[in-house]
């Protein structure tokens, strides 16, 4: 049972609608419905009685909602008190970073930050777009860094960093080696490798296919390193940002720019944090991060 599933269930009941809950959580309606269904399957009982587009709570669902709601409030208090206690000694800045980004900007930022703010420790967690949003929303990280997929929210500080061209990382010994570009039309015929957790796999597949225009054949890997092993084995193409076209440093992969309607496919990377976050080191970290992205062109 995952914390995300419980939070989604609470949001569905609070909103009285799967659609409105999905919008509030910035995920698709099908994804939030699947997460609630997975929660019911793990509990071994129905929490909701679905009637078309409406629903009502079962007695068990009502009990679970009330207890989970109280638990959520208590958990948030625990998190805040833990953070407050951390302020007595060594301060921690928690950073969420896109698991499929291959650039070096975060390394550069952390190195510069350590020099200027040695009393603060940076803790990094990686995840998909939706996992990072959940962490930010529920105070699991102070700031997240990933590609923009939706309109900016007024509840957050939204710092655009840079547009990054998307390349397809392919096997250096495959048929695509040496190509100067690859159109999305051509890419649709090939398996695409996605860096994602099993829980987010369906959501990522839907985004890459429906929104970006990739095909319907996907492979998934839990880490960027695991995804690159699939590339080395010539299992598919790996969409990435943050790296230059051409050969990889170790010579096992070739990076070819992806074109969408004849133009380079680009995505905007951003740093996002809650406006209410008063972490004293956050402005400096954001400034250094922006400098690192700007220096890479």
CSV table of C-alpha atoms in Angstrom, one decimal:
chain,number,residue,atom,x,y,z
A,1,UNK,CA,0.0,0.0,0.0
A,2,UNK,CA,1.5,3.3,-1.1
A,3,UNK,CA,1.1,6.7,0.5
A,4,UNK,CA,0.2,8.1,-2.9
A,5,UNK,CA,-2.8,5.8,-3.2
A,6,UNK,CA,-4.2,6.9,0.1
A,7,UNK,CA,-3.7,10.6,-0.7
A,8,UNK,CA,-5.4,10.1,-4.1
A,9,UNK,CA,-8.4,8.4,-2.4
A,10,UNK,CA,-8.7,11.2,0.1
A,11,UNK,CA,-8.6,13.7,-2.7
A,12,UNK,CA,-11.3,11.9,-4.7
A,13,UNK,CA,-13.7,11.9,-1.6
A,14,UNK,CA,-12.9,15.5,-0.8
A,15,UNK,CA,-13.6,16.6,-4.4
A,16,UNK,CA,-16.6,14.3,-4.8
A,17,UNK,CA,-15.3,13.6,-8.4
A,18,UNK,CA,-12.5,11.6,-10.0
A,19,UNK,CA,-12.2,14.3,-12.7
A,20,UNK,CA,-11.8,17.2,-10.2
A,21,UNK,CA,-9.5,15.1,-8.0
A,22,UNK,CA,-7.3,14.3,-11.1
A,23,UNK,CA,-7.1,18.0,-11.9
A,24,UNK,CA,-6.2,18.9,-8.4
A,25,UNK,CA,-3.5,16.3,-8.4
A,26,UNK,CA,-2.3,17.1,-11.9
A,27,UNK,CA,-2.6,13.6,-13.2
A,28,UNK,CA,-5.0,11.9,-15.6
A,29,UNK,CA,-8.5,10.7,-14.5
A,30,UNK,CA,-7.6,7.1,-15.6
A,31,UNK,CA,-4.4,7.2,-13.5
A,32,UNK,CA,-6.1,8.3,-10.3
A,33,UNK,CA,-8.9,5.8,-10.9
A,34,UNK,CA,-6.4,3.0,-11.3
A,35,UNK,CA,-4.6,4.0,-8.1
A,36,UNK,CA,-7.8,4.0,-6.1
A,37,UNK,CA,-8.7,0.6,-7.6
A,38,UNK,CA,-5.3,-0.8,-6.7
A,39,UNK,CA,-5.8,0.4,-3.1
A,40,UNK,CA,-9.2,-1.4,-3.0
A,41,UNK,CA,-7.6,-4.6,-4.4
A,42,UNK,CA,-4.9,-4.5,-1.7
A,43,UNK,CA,-7.4,-4.0,1.0
A,44,UNK,CA,-9.5,-6.7,-0.5
A,45,UNK,CA,-12.8,-4.8,-0.3
A,46,UNK,CA,-14.6,-1.9,-2.1
A,47,UNK,CA,-14.2,1.6,-0.7
A,48,UNK,CA,-16.5,3.2,-3.3
A,49,UNK,CA,-19.7,2.2,-5.0
A,50,UNK,CA,-19.4,3.5,-8.6
A,51,UNK,CA,-22.6,4.6,-10.4
A,52,UNK,CA,-21.6,5.9,-13.8
A,53,UNK,CA,-19.7,9.1,-13.2
A,54,UNK,CA,-20.8,9.4,-9.6
A,55,UNK,CA,-20.0,7.3,-6.5
A,56,UNK,CA,-20.9,6.8,-2.9
A,57,UNK,CA,-18.8,5.5,0.0
A,58,UNK,CA,-19.2,2.0,1.4
A,59,UNK,CA,-19.3,1.8,5.2
A,60,UNK,CA,-15.7,0.5,5.0
A,61,UNK,CA,-14.8,3.3,2.6
A,62,UNK,CA,-16.3,6.0,4.9
A,63,UNK,CA,-14.3,4.6,7.9
A,64,UNK,CA,-11.1,4.4,5.9
A,65,UNK,CA,-11.6,8.0,4.7
A,66,UNK,CA,-12.1,9.4,8.1
A,67,UNK,CA,-9.1,7.6,9.6
A,68,UNK,CA,-6.9,8.3,6.6
A,69,UNK,CA,-7.8,12.0,6.7
A,70,UNK,CA,-6.9,12.2,10.4
A,71,UNK,CA,-3.7,10.3,9.7
A,72,UNK,CA,-2.8,12.6,6.8
A,73,UNK,CA,-3.1,15.7,9.1
A,74,UNK,CA,-1.0,14.0,11.7
A,75,UNK,CA,1.7,13.0,9.2
A,76,UNK,CA,1.9,16.6,7.9
A,77,UNK,CA,2.4,17.7,11.5
A,78,UNK,CA,5.2,15.1,12.0
A,79,UNK,CA,6.9,16.3,8.8
A,80,UNK,CA,6.8,19.9,9.8
A,81,UNK,CA,8.1,19.2,13.3
A,82,UNK,CA,10.9,17.0,11.9
A,83,UNK,CA,11.9,19.8,9.6
A,84,UNK,CA,11.8,22.3,12.5
A,85,UNK,CA,14.0,20.1,14.7
A,86,UNK,CA,16.5,19.8,11.8
A,87,UNK,CA,16.8,23.6,11.9
A,88,UNK,CA,18.4,23.3,15.3
A,89,UNK,CA,21.5,21.8,13.8
A,90,UNK,CA,22.5,20.9,10.3
A,91,UNK,CA,20.1,22.3,7.7
A,92,UNK,CA,18.9,20.1,4.8
A,93,UNK,CA,17.7,21.2,1.4
A,94,UNK,CA,15.7,18.4,-0.3
A,95,UNK,CA,15.8,18.5,-4.1
A,96,UNK,CA,13.7,16.4,-6.5
A,97,UNK,CA,15.2,15.8,-9.9
A,98,UNK,CA,13.8,14.2,-13.1
A,99,UNK,CA,15.0,10.6,-13.4
A,100,UNK,CA,15.3,10.8,-17.2
A,101,UNK,CA,17.4,13.9,-17.4
A,102,UNK,CA,21.1,13.3,-18.4
A,103,UNK,CA,22.6,16.7,-18.1
A,104,UNK,CA,25.3,17.7,-15.6
A,105,UNK,CA,23.7,21.0,-14.3
A,106,UNK,CA,22.6,19.5,-11.0
A,107,UNK,CA,26.1,18.3,-10.2
A,108,UNK,CA,27.5,21.7,-11.0
A,109,UNK,CA,24.9,23.4,-8.9
A,110,UNK,CA,25.5,21.2,-5.9
A,111,UNK,CA,29.2,21.7,-6.1
A,112,UNK,CA,28.9,25.5,-6.2
A,113,UNK,CA,26.2,25.5,-3.5
A,114,UNK,CA,28.5,23.4,-1.2
A,115,UNK,CA,31.2,26.1,-1.4
A,116,UNK,CA,28.9,29.0,-0.7
A,117,UNK,CA,26.5,27.3,1.8
A,118,UNK,CA,28.5,24.5,3.6
A,119,UNK,CA,26.1,24.4,6.6
A,120,UNK,CA,23.3,23.1,4.4
A,121,UNK,CA,23.3,19.5,3.1
A,122,UNK,CA,21.6,18.8,-0.2
A,123,UNK,CA,19.5,15.6,-0.4
A,124,UNK,CA,18.5,14.5,-3.9
A,125,UNK,CA,15.7,12.2,-4.9
A,126,UNK,CA,14.8,11.3,-8.5
A,127,UNK,CA,11.5,10.4,-9.9
A,128,UNK,CA,9.0,10.8,-12.8
A,129,UNK,CA,7.2,14.1,-13.3
A,130,UNK,CA,4.2,12.9,-11.3
A,131,UNK,CA,6.2,11.4,-8.5
A,132,UNK,CA,8.1,14.7,-8.1
A,133,UNK,CA,4.9,16.7,-8.1
A,134,UNK,CA,3.5,14.5,-5.3
A,135,UNK,CA,6.7,14.9,-3.3
A,136,UNK,CA,6.5,18.7,-3.7
A,137,UNK,CA,2.8,18.9,-3.0
A,138,UNK,CA,3.1,16.8,0.2
A,139,UNK,CA,6.3,18.4,1.5
A,140,UNK,CA,8.6,15.6,0.5
A,141,UNK,CA,11.0,17.9,-1.3
A,142,UNK,CA,11.7,21.7,-1.1
A,143,UNK,CA,12.1,22.1,-4.8
A,144,UNK,CA,11.7,19.9,-7.9
A,145,UNK,CA,13.5,20.2,-11.3
A,146,UNK,CA,11.9,18.6,-14.3
A,147,UNK,CA,10.3,19.3,-17.7
A,148,UNK,CA,7.1,21.4,-17.9
A,149,UNK,CA,4.1,19.3,-18.8
A,150,UNK,CA,1.2,21.6,-17.6
A,151,UNK,CA,0.4,25.2,-17.1
A,152,UNK,CA,2.2,26.8,-14.1
A,153,UNK,CA,0.2,27.0,-10.9
A,154,UNK,CA,-0.2,30.2,-8.9
A,155,UNK,CA,0.5,28.3,-5.7
A,156,UNK,CA,4.1,27.8,-6.7
A,157,UNK,CA,7.2,29.7,-7.7
A,158,UNK,CA,8.0,28.6,-11.2
A,159,UNK,CA,11.5,29.3,-12.5
A,160,UNK,CA,12.1,28.5,-16.2
A,161,UNK,CA,15.6,27.2,-16.6
A,162,UNK,CA,16.2,26.3,-20.3
A,163,UNK,CA,14.8,24.6,-23.3
A,164,UNK,CA,16.6,21.3,-24.0
A,165,UNK,CA,16.5,19.5,-27.3
A,166,UNK,CA,15.5,15.8,-27.1
A,167,UNK,CA,17.8,13.2,-28.5
A,168,UNK,CA,17.3,9.6,-29.1
A,169,UNK,CA,20.1,7.6,-27.5
A,170,UNK,CA,20.6,4.5,-29.7
A,171,UNK,CA,23.0,1.5,-29.9
A,172,UNK,CA,26.4,2.5,-31.4
A,173,UNK,CA,26.3,-0.8,-33.4
A,174,UNK,CA,22.8,-0.5,-34.6
A,175,UNK,CA,21.3,0.7,-37.9
A,176,UNK,CA,20.7,4.2,-36.5
A,177,UNK,CA,24.4,4.9,-35.8
A,178,UNK,CA,25.6,8.0,-37.6
A,179,UNK,CA,22.2,9.4,-38.3
A,180,UNK,CA,22.1,13.2,-38.1
A,181,UNK,CA,18.4,13.3,-37.1
A,182,UNK,CA,15.5,11.0,-36.5
A,183,UNK,CA,11.9,12.1,-37.1
A,184,UNK,CA,9.1,11.2,-34.7
A,185,UNK,CA,7.4,9.5,-37.6
A,186,UNK,CA,10.4,7.1,-37.9
A,187,UNK,CA,10.7,6.8,-34.1
A,188,UNK,CA,7.1,5.6,-33.9
A,189,UNK,CA,8.1,2.3,-35.5
A,190,UNK,CA,10.7,1.6,-32.8
A,191,UNK,CA,10.5,0.6,-29.2
A,192,UNK,CA,11.0,3.5,-26.9
A,193,UNK,CA,12.7,3.1,-23.5
A,194,UNK,CA,11.3,5.0,-20.6
A,195,UNK,CA,12.8,5.6,-17.2
A,196,UNK,CA,10.0,5.1,-14.8
A,197,UNK,CA,8.8,3.2,-11.7
A,198,UNK,CA,6.2,0.4,-12.3
A,199,UNK,CA,3.5,2.6,-10.7
A,200,UNK,CA,4.1,5.4,-13.2
A,201,UNK,CA,4.7,3.3,-16.2
A,202,UNK,CA,1.2,3.6,-17.7
A,203,UNK,CA,1.1,7.3,-17.1
A,204,UNK,CA,4.5,7.8,-18.8
A,205,UNK,CA,3.6,5.7,-21.8
A,206,UNK,CA,0.4,7.7,-22.2
A,207,UNK,CA,2.3,11.0,-22.1
A,208,UNK,CA,5.0,10.0,-24.5
A,209,UNK,CA,2.5,8.5,-27.0
A,210,UNK,CA,-0.4,11.0,-26.7
A,211,UNK,CA,1.3,14.2,-25.9
A,212,UNK,CA,4.8,13.9,-27.5
A,213,UNK,CA,3.9,11.6,-30.4
A,214,UNK,CA,6.0,8.5,-29.9
A,215,UNK,CA,4.7,5.1,-30.9
A,216,UNK,CA,3.0,2.5,-28.8
A,217,UNK,CA,5.9,0.1,-28.2
A,218,UNK,CA,7.6,0.8,-24.9
A,219,UNK,CA,10.2,-0.7,-22.6
A,220,UNK,CA,10.7,0.5,-19.1
A,221,UNK,CA,13.7,0.7,-16.8
A,222,UNK,CA,13.8,1.8,-13.1
A,223,UNK,CA,17.0,4.0,-13.5
A,224,UNK,CA,18.8,5.9,-16.3
A,225,UNK,CA,21.7,3.4,-16.0
A,226,UNK,CA,19.4,0.4,-16.5
A,227,UNK,CA,17.8,2.2,-19.5
A,228,UNK,CA,21.2,2.7,-21.1
A,229,UNK,CA,22.0,-1.0,-20.7
A,230,UNK,CA,18.9,-1.7,-22.8
A,231,UNK,CA,20.3,0.8,-25.4
A,232,UNK,CA,23.6,-1.0,-25.4
A,233,UNK,CA,21.8,-4.2,-26.1
A,234,UNK,CA,20.0,-2.5,-29.1
A,235,UNK,CA,16.6,-3.1,-27.5
A,236,UNK,CA,15.2,0.4,-28.4
A,237,UNK,CA,15.7,4.1,-28.4
A,238,UNK,CA,16.0,6.2,-25.2
A,239,UNK,CA,14.6,9.8,-25.3
A,240,UNK,CA,16.8,12.1,-23.3
A,241,UNK,CA,17.5,15.7,-22.7
A,242,UNK,CA,20.7,17.4,-21.4
A,243,UNK,CA,23.2,15.6,-23.7
A,244,UNK,CA,24.9,16.6,-27.0
A,245,UNK,CA,24.3,14.8,-30.3
A,246,UNK,CA,27.0,12.4,-31.4
A,247,UNK,CA,28.8,9.5,-29.6
A,248,UNK,CA,28.5,8.9,-25.9
A,249,UNK,CA,31.6,9.2,-23.8
A,250,UNK,CA,32.0,5.4,-23.5
A,251,UNK,CA,31.3,4.8,-27.2
A,252,UNK,CA,28.4,2.4,-26.6
A,253,UNK,CA,25.7,4.8,-27.8
A,254,UNK,CA,25.0,7.3,-30.5
A,255,UNK,CA,22.8,10.3,-29.8
A,256,UNK,CA,20.6,11.6,-32.7
A,257,UNK,CA,18.4,14.7,-32.5
A,258,UNK,CA,14.6,14.0,-32.7
A,259,UNK,CA,12.5,16.2,-35.0
A,260,UNK,CA,8.8,17.0,-34.6
A,261,UNK,CA,7.2,18.3,-37.8
A,262,UNK,CA,10.7,19.1,-39.1
A,263,UNK,CA,11.8,21.1,-36.0
A,264,UNK,CA,13.9,19.9,-33.1
A,265,UNK,CA,11.8,18.5,-30.3
A,266,UNK,CA,12.5,20.6,-27.2
A,267,UNK,CA,11.2,20.6,-23.7
A,268,UNK,CA,11.3,23.4,-21.1
A,269,UNK,CA,13.0,22.5,-17.8
A,270,UNK,CA,11.9,24.3,-14.7
A,271,UNK,CA,12.6,24.6,-11.0
A,272,UNK,CA,9.4,24.7,-8.9
A,273,UNK,CA,8.8,25.2,-5.2
A,274,UNK,CA,5.9,26.3,-2.9
A,275,UNK,CA,5.6,30.0,-2.4
A,276,UNK,CA,5.1,29.4,1.3
A,277,UNK,CA,8.5,27.7,1.5
A,278,UNK,CA,10.8,29.9,3.6
A,279,UNK,CA,13.9,27.7,3.5
A,280,UNK,CA,16.8,30.3,3.7
A,281,UNK,CA,19.1,28.5,1.3
A,282,UNK,CA,16.5,28.0,-1.5
A,283,UNK,CA,17.0,31.4,-3.3
A,284,UNK,CA,20.7,30.8,-3.5
A,285,UNK,CA,20.2,27.2,-4.8
A,286,UNK,CA,17.7,28.4,-7.4
A,287,UNK,CA,20.1,31.2,-8.5
A,288,UNK,CA,23.0,28.7,-8.9
A,289,UNK,CA,20.8,26.3,-10.7
A,290,UNK,CA,19.7,28.9,-13.2
A,291,UNK,CA,23.3,29.9,-13.8
A,292,UNK,CA,24.3,26.2,-14.4
A,293,UNK,CA,21.5,25.8,-17.0
A,294,UNK,CA,22.3,29.1,-18.7
A,295,UNK,CA,26.0,28.2,-19.0
A,296,UNK,CA,25.2,25.1,-20.9
A,297,UNK,CA,23.4,27.1,-23.7
